[in-house]
Amino acid sequence: MKILIKYYAKYRDSTGRKEEFIDVPEMTVKDLLSLLRGKYPKLNEDKTSLIALNNRFGKEEAILSDGDIISVFPPVSGG
Amino acid sequence: MKMDKYLSQMAVKEIFPDGQRRIESARAVVVGMGGTGSSIAEILVRMGLGNIVIVDDDLIETSNLNRQALYRDSDVGLKKVDVAKVVLSQINEEVKVNAIDEKLSFSNAQEILSLGDVIIDGTDNYDARNVINTVSFKLRKPWVFSAVEGTYGYVKTIIPGVTSCLSCFGYPERGGGVACTIQGVIPTAVRAISSIAATLAIKLLIGNNSDGDLIFLDVWKPSLEILPIPRNENCAVCGEGKL
């Protein structure tokens, strides 16, 4: 199935792109993040990343469906 | 109420007619008086907040001055809360300013955070936000999360039992964060994030509650994303059975 991945903030530099379509087998959102961390090692500079499924957070255990949109944000600590 | 001082904001339909009275009778605790905290405090004091409690144990450093609203070259080496209290009191003599020269921790948070009707996060690390998130929930105090780095940042309203909290969406709970001089931050991002955070705080204080969406703002592109975060029933802080 085809998933649209959108990268935000410094992750656009980490991956060299704003977004991309990728083909994946059935997997959870959390599994997809692991896949992306393997594809783009710079994402591992953050211990955790914030990941939204179809613009909603808190869906790490959800199973992906064809056409889903995943948004990946870095955690931010400064103030 | 000094009508002339606040006339322009009172003319805004979102605040007129009762909002200003509520602002002037409200109490806010701003934790952290760095980039975001000092900017948020300045906005709230100029708007006539009744009582503000500022919390920080840091000293002013030269590297703070490009973005931290209340400090000048001559203040380097002084306590942030001491200088901020003086400056905020000079900006608006009608506002009661209380300064607490302490680092927020689980041992003092309950006492400090209970001083406000709303809590505002001006901190710069995950540990402090975890304290605010956990203790605010126990106290049932609404709060505004803000964080900034580089050219971007996040803002979110958190209302215990109503919206999701920080732990609901996987925001890190541990860590001291990275110094702004290392990770980098542009002052305009600090001001932009602070402006939204202050607005969310005002909305809470006048009873116009936000929905708890995560707001992501990048001043460089510029771009703004608003992402809903549902409550997580398994959340360790605010999940089912925690209320």
Short mmCIF file of N, CA, C and O in Angstrom, two decimals, chain B residues 4-91:
data_model
loop_
_atom_site.label_atom_id
_atom_site.label_comp_id
_atom_site.label_asym_id
_atom_site.label_seq_id
_atom_site.Cartn_x
_atom_site.Cartn_y
_atom_site.Cartn_z
N ASP B 4 -8.52 53.49 29.62
CA ASP B 4 -7.70 54.01 28.53
C ASP B 4 -6.52 53.10 28.22
O ASP B 4 -6.14 52.92 27.07
N LYS B 5 -5.95 52.49 29.25
CA LYS B 5 -4.79 51.63 29.02
C LYS B 5 -5.15 50.41 28.19
O LYS B 5 -4.34 49.93 27.39
N TYR B 6 -6.34 49.88 28.40
CA TYR B 6 -6.70 48.62 27.76
C TYR B 6 -7.76 48.76 26.67
O TYR B 6 -8.32 47.76 26.21
N LEU B 7 -8.00 50.01 26.28
CA LEU B 7 -9.09 50.27 25.36
C LEU B 7 -8.97 49.47 24.06
O LEU B 7 -9.96 48.92 23.56
N SER B 8 -7.77 49.41 23.52
CA SER B 8 -7.62 48.75 22.21
C SER B 8 -7.92 47.26 22.29
O SER B 8 -8.54 46.70 21.38
N GLN B 9 -7.48 46.60 23.36
CA GLN B 9 -7.77 45.16 23.45
C GLN B 9 -9.22 44.91 23.84
O GLN B 9 -9.81 43.90 23.45
N MET B 10 -9.80 45.85 24.61
CA MET B 10 -11.21 45.69 24.99
C MET B 10 -12.13 45.85 23.79
O MET B 10 -13.28 45.37 23.81
N ALA B 11 -11.64 46.53 22.77
CA ALA B 11 -12.45 46.71 21.57
C ALA B 11 -12.51 45.45 20.72
O ALA B 11 -13.29 45.37 19.77
N VAL B 12 -11.68 44.48 21.05
CA VAL B 12 -11.69 43.21 20.31
C VAL B 12 -12.89 42.39 20.76
O VAL B 12 -13.09 42.19 21.97
N LYS B 13 -13.67 41.93 19.84
CA LYS B 13 -14.94 41.27 20.20
C LYS B 13 -14.71 40.01 21.02
O LYS B 13 -15.55 39.62 21.82
N GLU B 14 -13.56 39.36 20.85
CA GLU B 14 -13.29 38.15 21.62
C GLU B 14 -13.08 38.48 23.10
O GLU B 14 -13.18 37.58 23.96
N ILE B 15 -12.75 39.71 23.41
CA ILE B 15 -12.51 40.09 24.80
C ILE B 15 -13.67 40.91 25.38
O ILE B 15 -14.01 40.79 26.55
N PHE B 16 -14.28 41.73 24.56
CA PHE B 16 -15.40 42.55 25.00
C PHE B 16 -16.63 41.69 25.27
O PHE B 16 -16.89 40.76 24.50
N PRO B 17 -17.44 41.90 26.31
CA PRO B 17 -17.28 42.98 27.30
C PRO B 17 -16.62 42.53 28.61
O PRO B 17 -16.10 43.35 29.33
N ASP B 18 -16.68 41.21 28.92
CA ASP B 18 -16.26 40.78 30.26
C ASP B 18 -14.81 40.31 30.35
O ASP B 18 -14.28 40.11 31.43
N GLY B 19 -14.19 40.10 29.18
CA GLY B 19 -12.86 39.51 29.18
C GLY B 19 -11.83 40.30 29.98
O GLY B 19 -11.04 39.73 30.72
N GLN B 20 -11.84 41.63 29.83
CA GLN B 20 -10.84 42.43 30.52
C GLN B 20 -10.97 42.33 32.04
O GLN B 20 -9.98 42.23 32.76
N ARG B 21 -12.19 42.33 32.51
CA ARG B 21 -12.40 42.19 33.97
C ARG B 21 -11.86 40.84 34.45
O ARG B 21 -11.23 40.75 35.50
N ARG B 22 -12.07 39.81 33.66
CA ARG B 22 -11.56 38.49 34.05
C ARG B 22 -10.03 38.46 34.02
O ARG B 22 -9.40 37.85 34.89
N ILE B 23 -9.44 39.10 33.03
CA ILE B 23 -7.97 39.16 32.96
C ILE B 23 -7.43 39.85 34.20
O ILE B 23 -6.46 39.40 34.82
N GLU B 24 -8.05 40.93 34.59
CA GLU B 24 -7.55 41.72 35.70
C GLU B 24 -7.77 41.06 37.06
O GLU B 24 -7.15 41.45 38.05
N SER B 25 -8.63 40.07 37.11
CA SER B 25 -8.82 39.36 38.38
C SER B 25 -8.13 38.00 38.38
O SER B 25 -8.27 37.23 39.33
N ALA B 26 -7.37 37.71 37.33
CA ALA B 26 -6.78 36.38 37.17
C ALA B 26 -5.36 36.30 37.70
O ALA B 26 -4.66 37.30 37.82
N ARG B 27 -4.97 35.07 37.99
CA ARG B 27 -3.61 34.78 38.45
C ARG B 27 -2.96 33.78 37.48
O ARG B 27 -3.59 32.79 37.11
N ALA B 28 -1.73 34.05 37.11
CA ALA B 28 -0.99 33.13 36.25
C ALA B 28 0.37 32.84 36.84
O ALA B 28 1.01 33.73 37.42
N VAL B 29 0.81 31.61 36.69
CA VAL B 29 2.17 31.23 37.08
C VAL B 29 2.95 30.97 35.80
O VAL B 29 2.55 30.14 34.98
N VAL B 30 4.04 31.70 35.60
CA VAL B 30 4.91 31.48 34.44
C VAL B 30 6.17 30.79 34.93
O VAL B 30 6.94 31.37 35.71
N VAL B 31 6.36 29.55 34.48
CA VAL B 31 7.52 28.76 34.92
C VAL B 31 8.62 28.91 33.88
O VAL B 31 8.46 28.50 32.73
N GLY B 32 9.74 29.49 34.29
CA GLY B 32 10.84 29.75 33.38
C GLY B 32 10.76 31.17 32.86
O GLY B 32 9.71 31.60 32.34
N MET B 33 11.83 31.92 33.04
CA MET B 33 11.85 33.31 32.59
C MET B 33 12.93 33.51 31.54
O MET B 33 13.68 34.48 31.55
N GLY B 34 13.00 32.54 30.62
CA GLY B 34 13.92 32.64 29.50
C GLY B 34 13.24 33.31 28.32
O GLY B 34 12.47 34.25 28.49
N GLY B 35 13.49 32.78 27.12
CA GLY B 35 12.96 33.41 25.92
C GLY B 35 11.45 33.46 25.89
O GLY B 35 10.85 34.54 25.82
N THR B 36 10.80 32.31 25.96
CA THR B 36 9.34 32.30 25.89
C THR B 36 8.72 32.86 27.17
O THR B 36 7.80 33.67 27.11
N GLY B 37 9.22 32.44 28.32
CA GLY B 37 8.62 32.87 29.59
C GLY B 37 8.63 34.38 29.76
O GLY B 37 7.63 34.97 30.16
N SER B 38 9.75 35.01 29.45
CA SER B 38 9.83 36.46 29.64
C SER B 38 8.93 37.20 28.64
O SER B 38 8.31 38.20 28.99
N SER B 39 8.85 36.69 27.42
CA SER B 39 7.98 37.33 26.42
C SER B 39 6.51 37.17 26.78
O SER B 39 5.72 38.11 26.66
N ILE B 40 6.14 35.98 27.22
CA ILE B 40 4.75 35.73 27.62
C ILE B 40 4.39 36.60 28.82
O ILE B 40 3.32 37.21 28.86
N ALA B 41 5.28 36.65 29.79
CA ALA B 41 5.02 37.47 30.98
C ALA B 41 4.83 38.93 30.60
O ALA B 41 3.93 39.61 31.10
N GLU B 42 5.66 39.42 29.69
CA GLU B 42 5.55 40.82 29.28
C GLU B 42 4.16 41.09 28.65
O GLU B 42 3.50 42.08 28.97
N ILE B 43 3.74 40.19 27.77
CA ILE B 43 2.44 40.37 27.11
C ILE B 43 1.31 40.39 28.14
O ILE B 43 0.44 41.26 28.13
N LEU B 44 1.34 39.41 29.06
CA LEU B 44 0.25 39.30 30.04
C LEU B 44 0.21 40.50 30.97
O LEU B 44 -0.87 41.00 31.32
N VAL B 45 1.38 40.99 31.34
CA VAL B 45 1.44 42.16 32.23
C VAL B 45 0.94 43.40 31.50
O VAL B 45 0.19 44.21 32.04
N ARG B 46 1.34 43.57 30.26
CA ARG B 46 0.86 44.72 29.49
C ARG B 46 -0.66 44.66 29.31
O ARG B 46 -1.32 45.70 29.24
N MET B 47 -1.20 43.44 29.24
CA MET B 47 -2.65 43.31 29.06
C MET B 47 -3.43 43.48 30.36
O MET B 47 -4.65 43.45 30.35
N GLY B 48 -2.70 43.62 31.47
CA GLY B 48 -3.38 43.93 32.72
C GLY B 48 -3.75 42.74 33.59
O GLY B 48 -4.64 42.85 34.44
N LEU B 49 -3.04 41.63 33.42
CA LEU B 49 -3.26 40.47 34.28
C LEU B 49 -3.21 40.92 35.75
O LEU B 49 -2.36 41.72 36.13
N GLY B 50 -4.09 40.35 36.57
CA GLY B 50 -4.13 40.79 37.96
C GLY B 50 -2.91 40.44 38.77
O GLY B 50 -2.35 41.27 39.48
N ASN B 51 -2.46 39.19 38.66
CA ASN B 51 -1.39 38.70 39.50
C ASN B 51 -0.55 37.70 38.70
O ASN B 51 -1.10 36.77 38.12
N ILE B 52 0.74 37.91 38.66
CA ILE B 52 1.61 36.99 37.93
C ILE B 52 2.70 36.50 38.88
O ILE B 52 3.28 37.28 39.63
N VAL B 53 2.92 35.19 38.84
CA VAL B 53 4.00 34.57 39.62
C VAL B 53 5.04 34.09 38.62
O VAL B 53 4.72 33.36 37.69
N ILE B 54 6.28 34.55 38.78
CA ILE B 54 7.35 34.14 37.87
C ILE B 54 8.33 33.25 38.63
O ILE B 54 8.66 33.53 39.78
N VAL B 55 8.75 32.18 37.96
CA VAL B 55 9.55 31.15 38.64
C VAL B 55 10.79 30.86 37.82
O VAL B 55 10.70 30.51 36.63
N ASP B 56 11.96 31.00 38.40
CA ASP B 56 13.22 30.66 37.72
C ASP B 56 14.35 30.78 38.73
O ASP B 56 14.26 31.59 39.66
N ASP B 57 15.39 29.99 38.57
CA ASP B 57 16.55 30.13 39.46
C ASP B 57 17.83 30.47 38.69
O ASP B 57 18.92 30.41 39.24
N ASP B 58 17.67 30.82 37.42
CA ASP B 58 18.84 31.08 36.58
C ASP B 58 19.34 32.52 36.69
O ASP B 58 18.60 33.43 37.07
N LEU B 59 20.59 32.67 36.28
CA LEU B 59 21.18 34.00 36.14
C LEU B 59 21.10 34.44 34.68
O LEU B 59 21.07 33.61 33.76
N ILE B 60 21.08 35.74 34.47
CA ILE B 60 21.07 36.28 33.11
C ILE B 60 22.47 36.16 32.50
O ILE B 60 23.46 36.55 33.13
N GLU B 61 22.52 35.61 31.29
CA GLU B 61 23.79 35.47 30.58
C GLU B 61 23.77 36.34 29.32
O GLU B 61 22.70 36.64 28.79
N THR B 62 24.95 36.67 28.86
CA THR B 62 25.05 37.51 27.66
C THR B 62 24.31 36.87 26.48
O THR B 62 23.65 37.56 25.69
N SER B 63 24.40 35.55 26.38
CA SER B 63 23.78 34.85 25.24
C SER B 63 22.26 34.86 25.31
O SER B 63 21.61 34.43 24.36
N ASN B 64 21.69 35.32 26.42
CA ASN B 64 20.22 35.40 26.54
C ASN B 64 19.65 36.65 25.88
O ASN B 64 18.46 36.74 25.56
N LEU B 65 20.50 37.66 25.73
CA LEU B 65 19.98 39.01 25.48
C LEU B 65 19.35 39.21 24.10
O LEU B 65 18.58 40.15 23.91
N ASN B 66 19.66 38.36 23.14
CA ASN B 66 19.09 38.55 21.81
C ASN B 66 17.61 38.20 21.74
O ASN B 66 16.92 38.55 20.79
N ARG B 67 17.11 37.48 22.74
CA ARG B 67 15.72 37.00 22.63
C ARG B 67 14.92 37.07 23.92
O ARG B 67 13.71 36.83 23.89
N GLN B 68 15.55 37.34 25.03
CA GLN B 68 14.84 37.32 26.31
C GLN B 68 14.40 38.74 26.64
O GLN B 68 15.21 39.62 26.89
N ALA B 69 13.10 38.92 26.67
CA ALA B 69 12.49 40.24 26.50
C ALA B 69 12.83 41.26 27.57
O ALA B 69 12.88 42.45 27.28
N LEU B 70 13.09 40.85 28.77
CA LEU B 70 13.11 41.81 29.89
C LEU B 70 14.51 42.23 30.33
O LEU B 70 14.64 43.02 31.27
N TYR B 71 15.56 41.72 29.67
CA TYR B 71 16.91 41.90 30.19
C TYR B 71 17.78 42.74 29.26
O TYR B 71 17.61 42.72 28.04
N ARG B 72 18.75 43.46 29.90
CA ARG B 72 19.66 44.33 29.15
C ARG B 72 21.11 43.92 29.46
O ARG B 72 21.37 43.14 30.38
N ASP B 73 22.03 44.52 28.73
CA ASP B 73 23.46 44.22 28.95
C ASP B 73 23.86 44.38 30.42
O ASP B 73 24.60 43.56 30.96
N SER B 74 23.35 45.42 31.04
CA SER B 74 23.76 45.70 32.42
C SER B 74 23.19 44.71 33.43
O SER B 74 23.58 44.72 34.60
N ASP B 75 22.30 43.83 32.98
CA ASP B 75 21.69 42.86 33.89
C ASP B 75 22.45 41.53 33.94
O ASP B 75 22.10 40.65 34.74
N VAL B 76 23.44 41.37 33.08
CA VAL B 76 24.15 40.09 33.01
C VAL B 76 24.75 39.76 34.39
O VAL B 76 25.37 40.61 35.04
N GLY B 77 24.50 38.52 34.82
CA GLY B 77 24.99 38.07 36.13
C GLY B 77 23.96 38.18 37.23
O GLY B 77 24.13 37.59 38.31
N LEU B 78 22.88 38.91 36.98
CA LEU B 78 21.83 39.05 37.99
C LEU B 78 20.81 37.92 37.85
O LEU B 78 20.72 37.25 36.82
N LYS B 79 20.02 37.74 38.88
CA LYS B 79 18.97 36.72 38.85
C LYS B 79 17.84 37.14 37.90
O LYS B 79 17.35 38.28 37.95
N LYS B 80 17.41 36.22 37.07
CA LYS B 80 16.34 36.55 36.12
C LYS B 80 15.07 37.02 36.81
O LYS B 80 14.46 38.01 36.41
N VAL B 81 14.67 36.32 37.87
CA VAL B 81 13.40 36.71 38.50
C VAL B 81 13.49 38.07 39.18
O VAL B 81 12.50 38.80 39.23
N ASP B 82 14.68 38.41 39.68
CA ASP B 82 14.83 39.72 40.34
C ASP B 82 14.66 40.84 39.33
O ASP B 82 13.95 41.82 39.57
N VAL B 83 15.35 40.71 38.19
CA VAL B 83 15.26 41.75 37.16
C VAL B 83 13.86 41.77 36.56
O VAL B 83 13.26 42.84 36.37
N ALA B 84 13.34 40.58 36.26
CA ALA B 84 12.02 40.51 35.63
C ALA B 84 10.95 41.12 36.52
O ALA B 84 10.05 41.82 36.03
N LYS B 85 11.03 40.89 37.81
CA LYS B 85 10.03 41.46 38.72
C LYS B 85 10.04 42.98 38.66
O LYS B 85 8.98 43.62 38.57
N VAL B 86 11.24 43.56 38.66
CA VAL B 86 11.35 45.02 38.61
C VAL B 86 10.80 45.55 37.28
O VAL B 86 9.99 46.49 37.24
N VAL B 87 11.22 44.94 36.18
CA VAL B 87 10.82 45.43 34.86
C VAL B 87 9.32 45.27 34.65
O VAL B 87 8.65 46.19 34.17
N LEU B 88 8.79 44.11 35.01
CA LEU B 88 7.35 43.89 34.82
C LEU B 88 6.53 44.87 35.67
O LEU B 88 5.50 45.38 35.22
N SER B 89 7.01 45.14 36.87
CA SER B 89 6.30 46.09 37.74
C SER B 89 6.34 47.50 37.17
O SER B 89 5.41 48.29 37.38
N GLN B 90 7.44 47.81 36.47
CA GLN B 90 7.54 49.13 35.84
C GLN B 90 6.67 49.22 34.59
O GLN B 90 6.12 50.29 34.28
N ILE B 91 6.54 48.12 33.88
CA ILE B 91 5.71 48.12 32.67
C ILE B 91 4.25 48.39 33.03
O ILE B 91 3.56 49.13 32.34
#
